[in-house]
GROMACS .gro file of C-alpha atoms in nm:
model
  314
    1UNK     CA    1   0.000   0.000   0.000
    2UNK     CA    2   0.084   0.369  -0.063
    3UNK     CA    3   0.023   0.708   0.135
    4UNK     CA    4   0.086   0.980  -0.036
    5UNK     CA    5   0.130   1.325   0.135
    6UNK     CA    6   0.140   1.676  -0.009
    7UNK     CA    7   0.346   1.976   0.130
    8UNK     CA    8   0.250   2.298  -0.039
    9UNK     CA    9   0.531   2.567  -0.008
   10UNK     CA   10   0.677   2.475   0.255
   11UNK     CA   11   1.104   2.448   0.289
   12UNK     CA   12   1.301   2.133   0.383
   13UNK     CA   13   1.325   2.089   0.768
   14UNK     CA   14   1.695   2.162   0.958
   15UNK     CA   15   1.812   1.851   1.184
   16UNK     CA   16   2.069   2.009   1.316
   17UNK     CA   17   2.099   1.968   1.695
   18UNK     CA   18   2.178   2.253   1.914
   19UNK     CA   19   2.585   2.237   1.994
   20UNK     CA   20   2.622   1.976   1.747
   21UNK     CA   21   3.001   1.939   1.651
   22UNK     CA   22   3.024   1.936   1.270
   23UNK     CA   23   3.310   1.722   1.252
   24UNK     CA   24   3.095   1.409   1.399
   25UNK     CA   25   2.797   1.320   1.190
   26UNK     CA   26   2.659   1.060   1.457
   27UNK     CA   27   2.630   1.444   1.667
   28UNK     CA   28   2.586   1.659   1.438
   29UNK     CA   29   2.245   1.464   1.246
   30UNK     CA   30   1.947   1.425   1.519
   31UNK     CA   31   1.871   1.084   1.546
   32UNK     CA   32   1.574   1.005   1.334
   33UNK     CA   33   1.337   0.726   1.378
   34UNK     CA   34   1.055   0.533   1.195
   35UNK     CA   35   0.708   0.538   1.280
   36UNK     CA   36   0.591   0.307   1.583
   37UNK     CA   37   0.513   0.041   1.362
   38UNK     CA   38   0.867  -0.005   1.304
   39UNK     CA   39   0.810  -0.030   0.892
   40UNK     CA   40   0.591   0.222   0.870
   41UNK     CA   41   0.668   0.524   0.737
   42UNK     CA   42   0.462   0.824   0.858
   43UNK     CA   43   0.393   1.188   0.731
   44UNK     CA   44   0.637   1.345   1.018
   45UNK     CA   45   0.886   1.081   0.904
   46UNK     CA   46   0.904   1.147   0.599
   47UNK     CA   47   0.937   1.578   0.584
   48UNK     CA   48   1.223   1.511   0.892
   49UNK     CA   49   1.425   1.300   0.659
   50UNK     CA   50   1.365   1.536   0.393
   51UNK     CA   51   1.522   1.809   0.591
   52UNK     CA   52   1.842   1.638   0.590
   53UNK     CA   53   1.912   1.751   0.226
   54UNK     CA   54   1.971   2.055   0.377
   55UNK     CA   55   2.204   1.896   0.638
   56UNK     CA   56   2.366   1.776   0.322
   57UNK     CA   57   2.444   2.081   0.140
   58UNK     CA   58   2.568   2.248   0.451
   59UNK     CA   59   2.842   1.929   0.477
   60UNK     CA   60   2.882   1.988   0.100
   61UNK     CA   61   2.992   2.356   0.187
   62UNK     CA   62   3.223   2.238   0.436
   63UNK     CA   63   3.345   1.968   0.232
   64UNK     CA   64   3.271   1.758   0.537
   65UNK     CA   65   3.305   1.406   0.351
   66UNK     CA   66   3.295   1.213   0.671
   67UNK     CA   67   2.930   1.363   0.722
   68UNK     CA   68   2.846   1.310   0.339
   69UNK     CA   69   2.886   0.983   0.335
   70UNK     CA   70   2.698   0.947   0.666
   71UNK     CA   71   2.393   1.102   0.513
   72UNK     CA   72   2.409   0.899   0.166
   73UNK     CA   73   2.375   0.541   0.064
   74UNK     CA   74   2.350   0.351  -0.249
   75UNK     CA   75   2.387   0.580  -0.586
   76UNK     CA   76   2.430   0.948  -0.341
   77UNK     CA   77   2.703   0.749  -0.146
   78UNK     CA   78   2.886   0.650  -0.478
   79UNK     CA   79   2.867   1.045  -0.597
   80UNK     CA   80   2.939   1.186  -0.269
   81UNK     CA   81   3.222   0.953  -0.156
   82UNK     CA   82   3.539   1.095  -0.385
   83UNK     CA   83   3.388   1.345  -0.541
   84UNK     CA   84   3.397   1.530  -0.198
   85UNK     CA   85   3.742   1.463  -0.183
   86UNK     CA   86   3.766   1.619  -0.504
   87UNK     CA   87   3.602   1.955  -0.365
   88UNK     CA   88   3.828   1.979  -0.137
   89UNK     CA   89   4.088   1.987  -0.406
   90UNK     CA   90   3.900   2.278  -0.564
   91UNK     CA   91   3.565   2.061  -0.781
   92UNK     CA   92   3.354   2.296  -0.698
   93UNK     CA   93   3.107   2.148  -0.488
   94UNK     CA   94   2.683   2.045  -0.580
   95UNK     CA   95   2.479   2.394  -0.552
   96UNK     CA   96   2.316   2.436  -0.282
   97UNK     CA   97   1.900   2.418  -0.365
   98UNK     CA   98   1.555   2.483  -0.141
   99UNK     CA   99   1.340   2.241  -0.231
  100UNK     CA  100   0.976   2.338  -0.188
  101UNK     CA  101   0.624   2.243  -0.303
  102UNK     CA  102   0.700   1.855  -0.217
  103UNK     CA  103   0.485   1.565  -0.242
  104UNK     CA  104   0.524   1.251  -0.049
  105UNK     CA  105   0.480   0.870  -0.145
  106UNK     CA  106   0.496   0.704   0.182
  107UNK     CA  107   0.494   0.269   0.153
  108UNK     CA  108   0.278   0.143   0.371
  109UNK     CA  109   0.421  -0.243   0.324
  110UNK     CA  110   0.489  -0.387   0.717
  111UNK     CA  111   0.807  -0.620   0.694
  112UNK     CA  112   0.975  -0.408   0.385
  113UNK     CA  113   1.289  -0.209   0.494
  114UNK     CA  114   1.140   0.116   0.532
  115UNK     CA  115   1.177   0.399   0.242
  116UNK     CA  116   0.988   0.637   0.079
  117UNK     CA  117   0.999   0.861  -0.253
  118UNK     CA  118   0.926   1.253  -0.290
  119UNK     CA  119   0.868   1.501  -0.619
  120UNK     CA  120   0.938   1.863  -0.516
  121UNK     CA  121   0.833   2.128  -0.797
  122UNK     CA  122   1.018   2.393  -0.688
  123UNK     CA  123   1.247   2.555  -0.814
  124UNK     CA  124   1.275   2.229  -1.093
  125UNK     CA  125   1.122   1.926  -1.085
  126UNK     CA  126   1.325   1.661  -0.929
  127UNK     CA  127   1.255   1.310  -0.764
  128UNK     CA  128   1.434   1.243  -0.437
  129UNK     CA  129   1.439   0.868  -0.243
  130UNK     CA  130   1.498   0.807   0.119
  131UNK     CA  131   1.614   0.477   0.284
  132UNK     CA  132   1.605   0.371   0.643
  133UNK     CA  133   1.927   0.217   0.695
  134UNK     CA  134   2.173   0.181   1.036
  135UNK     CA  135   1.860   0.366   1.255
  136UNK     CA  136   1.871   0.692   1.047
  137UNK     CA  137   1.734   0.780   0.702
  138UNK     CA  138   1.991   0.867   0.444
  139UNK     CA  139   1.952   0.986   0.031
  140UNK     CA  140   1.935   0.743  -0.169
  141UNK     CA  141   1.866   0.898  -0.482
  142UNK     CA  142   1.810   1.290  -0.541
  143UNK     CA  143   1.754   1.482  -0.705
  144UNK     CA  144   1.651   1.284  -1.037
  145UNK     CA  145   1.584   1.583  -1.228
  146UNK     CA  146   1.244   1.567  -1.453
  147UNK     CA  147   1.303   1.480  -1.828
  148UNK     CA  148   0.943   1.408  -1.922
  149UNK     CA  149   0.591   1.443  -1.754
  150UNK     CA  150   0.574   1.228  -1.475
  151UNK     CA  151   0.301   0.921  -1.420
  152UNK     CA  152  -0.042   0.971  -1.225
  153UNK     CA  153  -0.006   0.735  -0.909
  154UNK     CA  154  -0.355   0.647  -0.754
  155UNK     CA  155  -0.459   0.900  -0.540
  156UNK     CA  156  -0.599   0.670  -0.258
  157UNK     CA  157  -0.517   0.380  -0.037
  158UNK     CA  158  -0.544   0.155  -0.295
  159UNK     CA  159  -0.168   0.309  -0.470
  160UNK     CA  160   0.139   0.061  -0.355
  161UNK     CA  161   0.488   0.018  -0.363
  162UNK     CA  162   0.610  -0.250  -0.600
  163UNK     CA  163   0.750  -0.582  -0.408
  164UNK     CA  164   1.013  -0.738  -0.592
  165UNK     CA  165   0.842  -1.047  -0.606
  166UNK     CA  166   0.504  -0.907  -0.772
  167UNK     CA  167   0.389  -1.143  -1.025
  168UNK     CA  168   0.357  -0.852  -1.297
  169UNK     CA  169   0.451  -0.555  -1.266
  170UNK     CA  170   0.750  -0.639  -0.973
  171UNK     CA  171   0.939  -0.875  -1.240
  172UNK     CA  172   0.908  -0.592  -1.481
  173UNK     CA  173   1.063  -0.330  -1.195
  174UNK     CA  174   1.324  -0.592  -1.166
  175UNK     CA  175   1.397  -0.604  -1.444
  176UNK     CA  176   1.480  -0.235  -1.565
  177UNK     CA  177   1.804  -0.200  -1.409
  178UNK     CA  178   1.911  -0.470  -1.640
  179UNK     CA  179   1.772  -0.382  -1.939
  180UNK     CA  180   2.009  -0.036  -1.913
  181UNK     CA  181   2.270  -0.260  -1.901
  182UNK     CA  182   2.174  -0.451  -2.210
  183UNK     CA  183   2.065  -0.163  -2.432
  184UNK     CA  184   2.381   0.064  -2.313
  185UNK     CA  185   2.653  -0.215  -2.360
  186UNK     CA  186   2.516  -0.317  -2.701
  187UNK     CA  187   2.660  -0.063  -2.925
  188UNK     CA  188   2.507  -0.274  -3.217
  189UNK     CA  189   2.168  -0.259  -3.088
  190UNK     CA  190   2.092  -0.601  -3.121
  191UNK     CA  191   1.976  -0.685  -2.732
  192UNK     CA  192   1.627  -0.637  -2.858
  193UNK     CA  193   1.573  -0.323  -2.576
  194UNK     CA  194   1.412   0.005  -2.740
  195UNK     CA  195   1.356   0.333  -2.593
  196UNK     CA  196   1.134   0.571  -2.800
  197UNK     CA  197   1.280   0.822  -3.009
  198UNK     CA  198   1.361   1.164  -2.818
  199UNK     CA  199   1.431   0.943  -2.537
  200UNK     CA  200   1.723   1.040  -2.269
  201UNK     CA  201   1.856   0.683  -2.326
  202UNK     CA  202   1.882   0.728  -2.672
  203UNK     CA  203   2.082   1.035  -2.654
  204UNK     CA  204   2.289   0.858  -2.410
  205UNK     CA  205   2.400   0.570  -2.633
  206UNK     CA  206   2.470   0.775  -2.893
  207UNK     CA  207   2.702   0.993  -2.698
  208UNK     CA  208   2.857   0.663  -2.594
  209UNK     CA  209   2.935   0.593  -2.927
  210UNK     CA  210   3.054   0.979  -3.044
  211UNK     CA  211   3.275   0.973  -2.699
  212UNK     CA  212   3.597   0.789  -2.867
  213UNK     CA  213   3.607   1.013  -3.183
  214UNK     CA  214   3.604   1.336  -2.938
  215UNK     CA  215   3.914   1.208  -2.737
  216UNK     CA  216   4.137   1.058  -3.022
  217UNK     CA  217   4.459   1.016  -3.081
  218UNK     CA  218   4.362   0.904  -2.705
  219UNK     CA  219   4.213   0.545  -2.696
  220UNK     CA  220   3.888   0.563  -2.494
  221UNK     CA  221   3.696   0.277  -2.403
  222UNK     CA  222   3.338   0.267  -2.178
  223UNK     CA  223   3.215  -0.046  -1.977
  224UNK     CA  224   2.812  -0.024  -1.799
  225UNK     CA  225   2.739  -0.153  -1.467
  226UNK     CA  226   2.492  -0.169  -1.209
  227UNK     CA  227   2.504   0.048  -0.879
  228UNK     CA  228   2.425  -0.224  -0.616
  229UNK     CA  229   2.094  -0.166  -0.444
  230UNK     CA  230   1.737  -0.240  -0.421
  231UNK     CA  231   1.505  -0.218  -0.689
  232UNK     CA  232   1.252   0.052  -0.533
  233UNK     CA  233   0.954   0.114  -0.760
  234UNK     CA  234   0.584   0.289  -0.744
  235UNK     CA  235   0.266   0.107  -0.905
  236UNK     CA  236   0.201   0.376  -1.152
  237UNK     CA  237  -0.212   0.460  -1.240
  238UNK     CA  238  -0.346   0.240  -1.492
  239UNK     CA  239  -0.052  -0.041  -1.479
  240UNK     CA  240   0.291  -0.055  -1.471
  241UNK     CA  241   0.548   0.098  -1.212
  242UNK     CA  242   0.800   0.340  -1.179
  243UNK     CA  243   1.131   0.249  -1.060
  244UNK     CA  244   1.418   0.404  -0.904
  245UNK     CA  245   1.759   0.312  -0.989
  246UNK     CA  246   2.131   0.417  -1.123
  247UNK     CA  247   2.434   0.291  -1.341
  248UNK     CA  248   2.759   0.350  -1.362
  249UNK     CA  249   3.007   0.393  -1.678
  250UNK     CA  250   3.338   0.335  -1.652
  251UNK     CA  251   3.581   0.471  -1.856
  252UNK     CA  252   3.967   0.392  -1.929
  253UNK     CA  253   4.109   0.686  -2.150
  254UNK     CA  254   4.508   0.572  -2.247
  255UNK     CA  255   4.783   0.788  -2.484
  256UNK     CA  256   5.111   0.625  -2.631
  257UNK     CA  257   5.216   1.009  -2.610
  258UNK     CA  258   5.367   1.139  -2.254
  259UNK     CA  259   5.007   1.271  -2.143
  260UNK     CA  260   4.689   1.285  -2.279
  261UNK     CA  261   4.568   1.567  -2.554
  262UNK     CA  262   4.217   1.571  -2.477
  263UNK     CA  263   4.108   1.419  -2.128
  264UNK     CA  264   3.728   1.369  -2.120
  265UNK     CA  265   3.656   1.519  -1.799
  266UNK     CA  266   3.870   1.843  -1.854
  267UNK     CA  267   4.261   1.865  -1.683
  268UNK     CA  268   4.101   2.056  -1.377
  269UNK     CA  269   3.887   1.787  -1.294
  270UNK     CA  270   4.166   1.510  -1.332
  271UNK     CA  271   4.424   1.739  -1.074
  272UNK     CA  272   4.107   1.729  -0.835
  273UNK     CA  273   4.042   1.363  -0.821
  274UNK     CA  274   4.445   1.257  -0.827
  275UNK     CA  275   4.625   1.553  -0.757
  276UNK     CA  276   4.829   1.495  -1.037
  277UNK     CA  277   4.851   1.652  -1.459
  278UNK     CA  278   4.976   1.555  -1.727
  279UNK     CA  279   4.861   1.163  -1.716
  280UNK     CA  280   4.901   0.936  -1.940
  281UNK     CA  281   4.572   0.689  -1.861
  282UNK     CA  282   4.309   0.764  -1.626
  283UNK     CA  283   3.990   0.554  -1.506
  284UNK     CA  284   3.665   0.761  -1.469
  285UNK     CA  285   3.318   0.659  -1.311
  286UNK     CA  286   3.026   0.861  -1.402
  287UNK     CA  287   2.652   0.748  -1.218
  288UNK     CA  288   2.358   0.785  -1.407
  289UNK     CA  289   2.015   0.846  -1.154
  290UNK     CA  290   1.752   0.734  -1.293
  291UNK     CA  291   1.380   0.734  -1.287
  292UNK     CA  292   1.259   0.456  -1.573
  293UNK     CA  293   0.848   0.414  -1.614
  294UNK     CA  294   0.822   0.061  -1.720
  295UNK     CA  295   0.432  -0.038  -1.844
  296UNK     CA  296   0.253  -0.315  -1.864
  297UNK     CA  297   0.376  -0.440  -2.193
  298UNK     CA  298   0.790  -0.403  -2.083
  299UNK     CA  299   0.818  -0.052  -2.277
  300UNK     CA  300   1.062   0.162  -2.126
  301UNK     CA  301   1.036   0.541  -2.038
  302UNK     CA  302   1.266   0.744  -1.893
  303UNK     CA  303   1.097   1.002  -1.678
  304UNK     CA  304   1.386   1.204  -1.467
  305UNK     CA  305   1.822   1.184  -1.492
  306UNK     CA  306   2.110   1.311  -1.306
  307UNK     CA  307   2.449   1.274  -1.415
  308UNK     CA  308   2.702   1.309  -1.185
  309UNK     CA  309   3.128   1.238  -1.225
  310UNK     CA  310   3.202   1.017  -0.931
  311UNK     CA  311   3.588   0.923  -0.988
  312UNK     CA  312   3.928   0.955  -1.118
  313UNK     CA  313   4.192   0.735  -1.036
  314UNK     CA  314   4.547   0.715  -1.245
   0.00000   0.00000   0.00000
């Protein structure tokens, strides 16, 4: 089962305890806890772990990494981890945004490892997901700015979250994640996965395939893979779910040359992440967040993307 809860102009909620030392996050973060139920999420959970996005951009500022990763898990962790490391290098650091006008879709599912998803509208669109995980809620995913009109949910009781081992529509949720794979690591498109045309993923392959003709004489090659994590998806009105989720691409850019003519993510990004110029190779991760409508008949949509350079390593 689903709640859903609607906040109408009102700002993201401040955690921070009175005292609190910002160089301890287990301090610094008020302890947050789930409904009495245990699984259940409630209305007062879910705007108090909201507020901790702006926890996050004030450990952002501070290129507190320690407290980053503290409030992140699963595809925010793997953005947050090095490439705070890199702000403190001189990557400039995420901007800083007030979230307003939020709606809430709170899972009502006793048993399920407690979560929930929000859409703010202002000042852009963006999906943001919440886990429960260690006694505190963390960022999951967020924001997964809007690329298309998002789906109607059901606007009663009746509206769920999508168990992974739903019959229908969970299989298909389950199944997303590895259909990006497929579609993004077959260059040939012969994996039998289509997005329609105008489609985010479309434009993505095809940058995939421009990428090595914009770096030569550098060799650049690309790999796909999953960020671990649950499959977290919303029955969407009418059929069909939408699911939460994120890949990574790794890249290996090489020269035969003493250092590399055109590095893909720009020399002042490379000094950032190693603290060295002038390399020769480097390995890059960029995560993809992504929110993928998947109907009944398996046809994939992609609804809201974030893009985000994660690492550099020699």
């Amino acid at each position: 089962m689903l709640r859903r809860l609607v906040t109408l102009g009102i700002g993201v909620v401040l955690l921070t305890a009175c005292g609190a030392q910002a160089d301890d996050p287990v301090r610094s973060v008020r302890p947050t806890t789930v409904s009495a139920l245990g699984a259940t999420v409630g209305p007062e959970d879910a705007k108090n772990a909201f507020g901790l996005l702006k926890e996050l951009d004030d450990a952002w500022k501070k290129r507190d990494c320690v407290k980053v990763v503290f409030l992140t898990t699963s595809a925010q962790s793997e953005l947050g981890r090095r490439a705070c490391e890199a702000a403190r290098n001189g990557r400039p650091a995420p901007a800083a945004v007030d979230y307003t006008d939020v709606e809430y879709f709170l899972p009502d599912r006793p048993g399920e490892r407690p979560w929930f998803a929000a859409l703010a509208r202002k000042p852009e669109p963006a999906y943001f997901v919440f886990a429960y995980e260690d006694e505190r809620w963390r960022l999951a995913y967020g924001p997964i700015r809007l690329v298309g009109n998002g789906p109607e949910f059901d606007v009663n009781e009746t509206t769920r979250a999508v168990p992974t081992d739903d019959p229908g529509d969970g299989v298909r949720a389950r199944l997303v994640p590895q259909k990006h794979l497929a579609f993004l690591s077959d260059r040939a498109g012969l994996s039998g996965v289509r997005f329609a045309s105008g489609d985010r993923m479309r434009d993505l392959l095809a940058e995939l395939v421009r990428k090595p003709a914009t770096a030569r004489p550098d060799r650049l090659s690309s790999d796909i893979q999953l960020v671990p994590g649950e499959t977290r998806a919303l029955a969407v009105n009418g059929g069909g779910a939408l699911v939460f989720h994120a890949i990574k691409i790794m890249y290996t850019q090489k020269t035969s040359a003493r250092k590399l003519a055109h590095p893909i993510f720009g020399t002042d990004a490379v000094r950032a992440f190693t603290g060295e110029s002038g390399l020769s190779t480097i390995h890059a991760t960029e995560v993809v967040v992504l929110a993928t409508k998947v109907a009944t008949d398996g046809k994939l949509t992609t609804v809201g993307m974030t893009r985000g350079l994660a690492d550099i390593t020699p």
